[in-house]
């Protein structure tokens, strides 16, 4: 899996739409969702609040050259915000969603 969409269960419909656009696999949020996903995905979209996504990804960040691209998508699908890996896929992924 190259791309994944991590989502909170209450945002499953929005996450499905994001996954469809990105050609990504859906991963329901759990305490281990980010740790399970960073090892196999270079690009991650998260349909949840920025705070949850940042706390989830933070322990897995090493440096800007190895970190996965992370884009947070608001549940209303109005915003796609690159958080990490802007030059390594996040900016492009955010553009795909807008």
mmCIF file of C-alpha atoms in Angstrom:
data_model
loop_
_atom_site.group_PDB
_atom_site.id
_atom_site.type_symbol
_atom_site.label_atom_id
_atom_site.label_comp_id
_atom_site.label_asym_id
_atom_site.label_seq_id
_atom_site.Cartn_x
_atom_site.Cartn_y
_atom_site.Cartn_z
ATOM 1 C CA UNK A 1 0.000 0.000 0.000
ATOM 2 C CA UNK A 2 1.509 3.304 -1.116
ATOM 3 C CA UNK A 3 -1.255 5.651 0.058
ATOM 4 C CA UNK A 4 -3.618 5.361 2.989
ATOM 5 C CA UNK A 5 -6.496 7.335 4.439
ATOM 6 C CA UNK A 6 -6.731 7.136 8.222
ATOM 7 C CA UNK A 7 -10.162 8.192 9.404
ATOM 8 C CA UNK A 8 -12.353 8.435 12.459
ATOM 9 C CA UNK A 9 -15.366 6.097 12.125
ATOM 10 C CA UNK A 10 -17.866 8.962 12.175
ATOM 11 C CA UNK A 11 -16.173 10.372 9.051
ATOM 12 C CA UNK A 12 -16.219 7.134 7.060
ATOM 13 C CA UNK A 13 -18.267 8.561 4.168
ATOM 14 C CA UNK A 14 -15.869 11.475 3.663
ATOM 15 C CA UNK A 15 -12.895 9.118 4.015
ATOM 16 C CA UNK A 16 -14.312 6.849 1.335
ATOM 17 C CA UNK A 17 -14.547 9.771 -1.066
ATOM 18 C CA UNK A 18 -10.955 10.819 -0.286
ATOM 19 C CA UNK A 19 -9.685 7.256 -0.745
ATOM 20 C CA UNK A 20 -11.490 7.010 -4.066
ATOM 21 C CA UNK A 21 -9.846 10.191 -5.395
ATOM 22 C CA UNK A 22 -6.388 9.201 -4.140
ATOM 23 C CA UNK A 23 -6.553 5.507 -4.978
ATOM 24 C CA UNK A 24 -5.739 4.861 -1.323
ATOM 25 C CA UNK A 25 -6.532 2.153 1.170
ATOM 26 C CA UNK A 26 -8.828 2.975 4.111
ATOM 27 C CA UNK A 27 -7.486 2.533 7.645
ATOM 28 C CA UNK A 28 -9.890 3.089 10.532
ATOM 29 C CA UNK A 29 -8.332 5.150 13.317
ATOM 30 C CA UNK A 30 -7.035 3.253 16.337
ATOM 31 C CA UNK A 31 -4.244 3.953 18.818
ATOM 32 C CA UNK A 32 -1.863 2.123 16.456
ATOM 33 C CA UNK A 33 -3.216 3.373 13.107
ATOM 34 C CA UNK A 34 -0.337 5.773 12.451
ATOM 35 C CA UNK A 35 2.390 3.389 13.636
ATOM 36 C CA UNK A 36 0.909 0.612 11.497
ATOM 37 C CA UNK A 37 0.669 2.870 8.454
ATOM 38 C CA UNK A 38 3.937 4.856 8.428
ATOM 39 C CA UNK A 39 5.987 1.712 7.811
ATOM 40 C CA UNK A 40 4.146 0.846 4.604
ATOM 41 C CA UNK A 41 2.942 4.179 3.201
ATOM 42 C CA UNK A 42 4.812 7.197 1.920
ATOM 43 C CA UNK A 43 1.619 9.281 1.677
ATOM 44 C CA UNK A 44 -1.135 9.471 4.292
ATOM 45 C CA UNK A 45 -4.346 11.461 4.324
ATOM 46 C CA UNK A 46 -6.102 11.828 7.664
ATOM 47 C CA UNK A 47 -9.798 12.668 7.908
ATOM 48 C CA UNK A 48 -9.871 14.056 11.434
ATOM 49 C CA UNK A 49 -8.781 17.118 13.362
ATOM 50 C CA UNK A 50 -5.250 18.394 12.865
ATOM 51 C CA UNK A 51 -4.493 17.865 16.558
ATOM 52 C CA UNK A 52 -5.277 14.149 16.468
ATOM 53 C CA UNK A 53 -3.261 13.677 13.282
ATOM 54 C CA UNK A 54 -0.238 15.602 14.591
ATOM 55 C CA UNK A 55 -0.200 13.679 17.866
ATOM 56 C CA UNK A 56 -0.530 10.427 15.905
ATOM 57 C CA UNK A 57 2.300 11.109 13.470
ATOM 58 C CA UNK A 58 4.698 12.979 15.811
ATOM 59 C CA UNK A 59 6.356 9.925 17.429
ATOM 60 C CA UNK A 60 7.206 8.599 13.953
ATOM 61 C CA UNK A 61 8.880 11.687 12.512
ATOM 62 C CA UNK A 62 12.625 11.373 11.924
ATOM 63 C CA UNK A 63 13.641 14.084 9.456
ATOM 64 C CA UNK A 64 12.201 15.842 6.440
ATOM 65 C CA UNK A 65 13.849 13.411 4.013
ATOM 66 C CA UNK A 66 12.372 10.235 5.523
ATOM 67 C CA UNK A 67 9.060 11.393 6.999
ATOM 68 C CA UNK A 68 5.860 10.357 5.227
ATOM 69 C CA UNK A 69 3.700 12.967 3.556
ATOM 70 C CA UNK A 70 0.676 13.752 5.731
ATOM 71 C CA UNK A 71 -2.354 15.727 4.595
ATOM 72 C CA UNK A 72 -5.230 16.429 6.962
ATOM 73 C CA UNK A 73 -8.613 16.624 5.263
ATOM 74 C CA UNK A 74 -11.481 18.298 7.062
ATOM 75 C CA UNK A 75 -14.563 16.063 7.412
ATOM 76 C CA UNK A 76 -16.622 18.518 5.327
ATOM 77 C CA UNK A 77 -14.049 18.010 2.526
ATOM 78 C CA UNK A 78 -13.488 21.769 2.264
ATOM 79 C CA UNK A 79 -9.769 21.802 3.182
ATOM 80 C CA UNK A 80 -6.778 19.557 2.505
ATOM 81 C CA UNK A 81 -3.840 20.770 4.590
ATOM 82 C CA UNK A 82 -0.283 19.456 4.060
ATOM 83 C CA UNK A 83 1.284 18.839 7.480
ATOM 84 C CA UNK A 84 4.515 16.963 6.755
ATOM 85 C CA UNK A 85 6.347 16.048 3.571
ATOM 86 C CA UNK A 86 5.210 19.005 1.499
ATOM 87 C CA UNK A 87 7.946 18.489 -1.089
ATOM 88 C CA UNK A 88 7.649 14.710 -0.849
ATOM 89 C CA UNK A 89 4.036 14.305 -1.933
ATOM 90 C CA UNK A 90 1.819 16.189 0.532
ATOM 91 C CA UNK A 91 1.459 19.324 -1.591
ATOM 92 C CA UNK A 92 0.597 17.245 -4.652
ATOM 93 C CA UNK A 93 -1.841 15.090 -2.694
ATOM 94 C CA UNK A 94 -3.560 18.190 -1.271
ATOM 95 C CA UNK A 95 -3.912 19.602 -4.802
ATOM 96 C CA UNK A 96 -5.506 16.339 -5.960
ATOM 97 C CA UNK A 97 -8.165 16.814 -3.299
ATOM 98 C CA UNK A 98 -9.042 20.419 -4.039
#
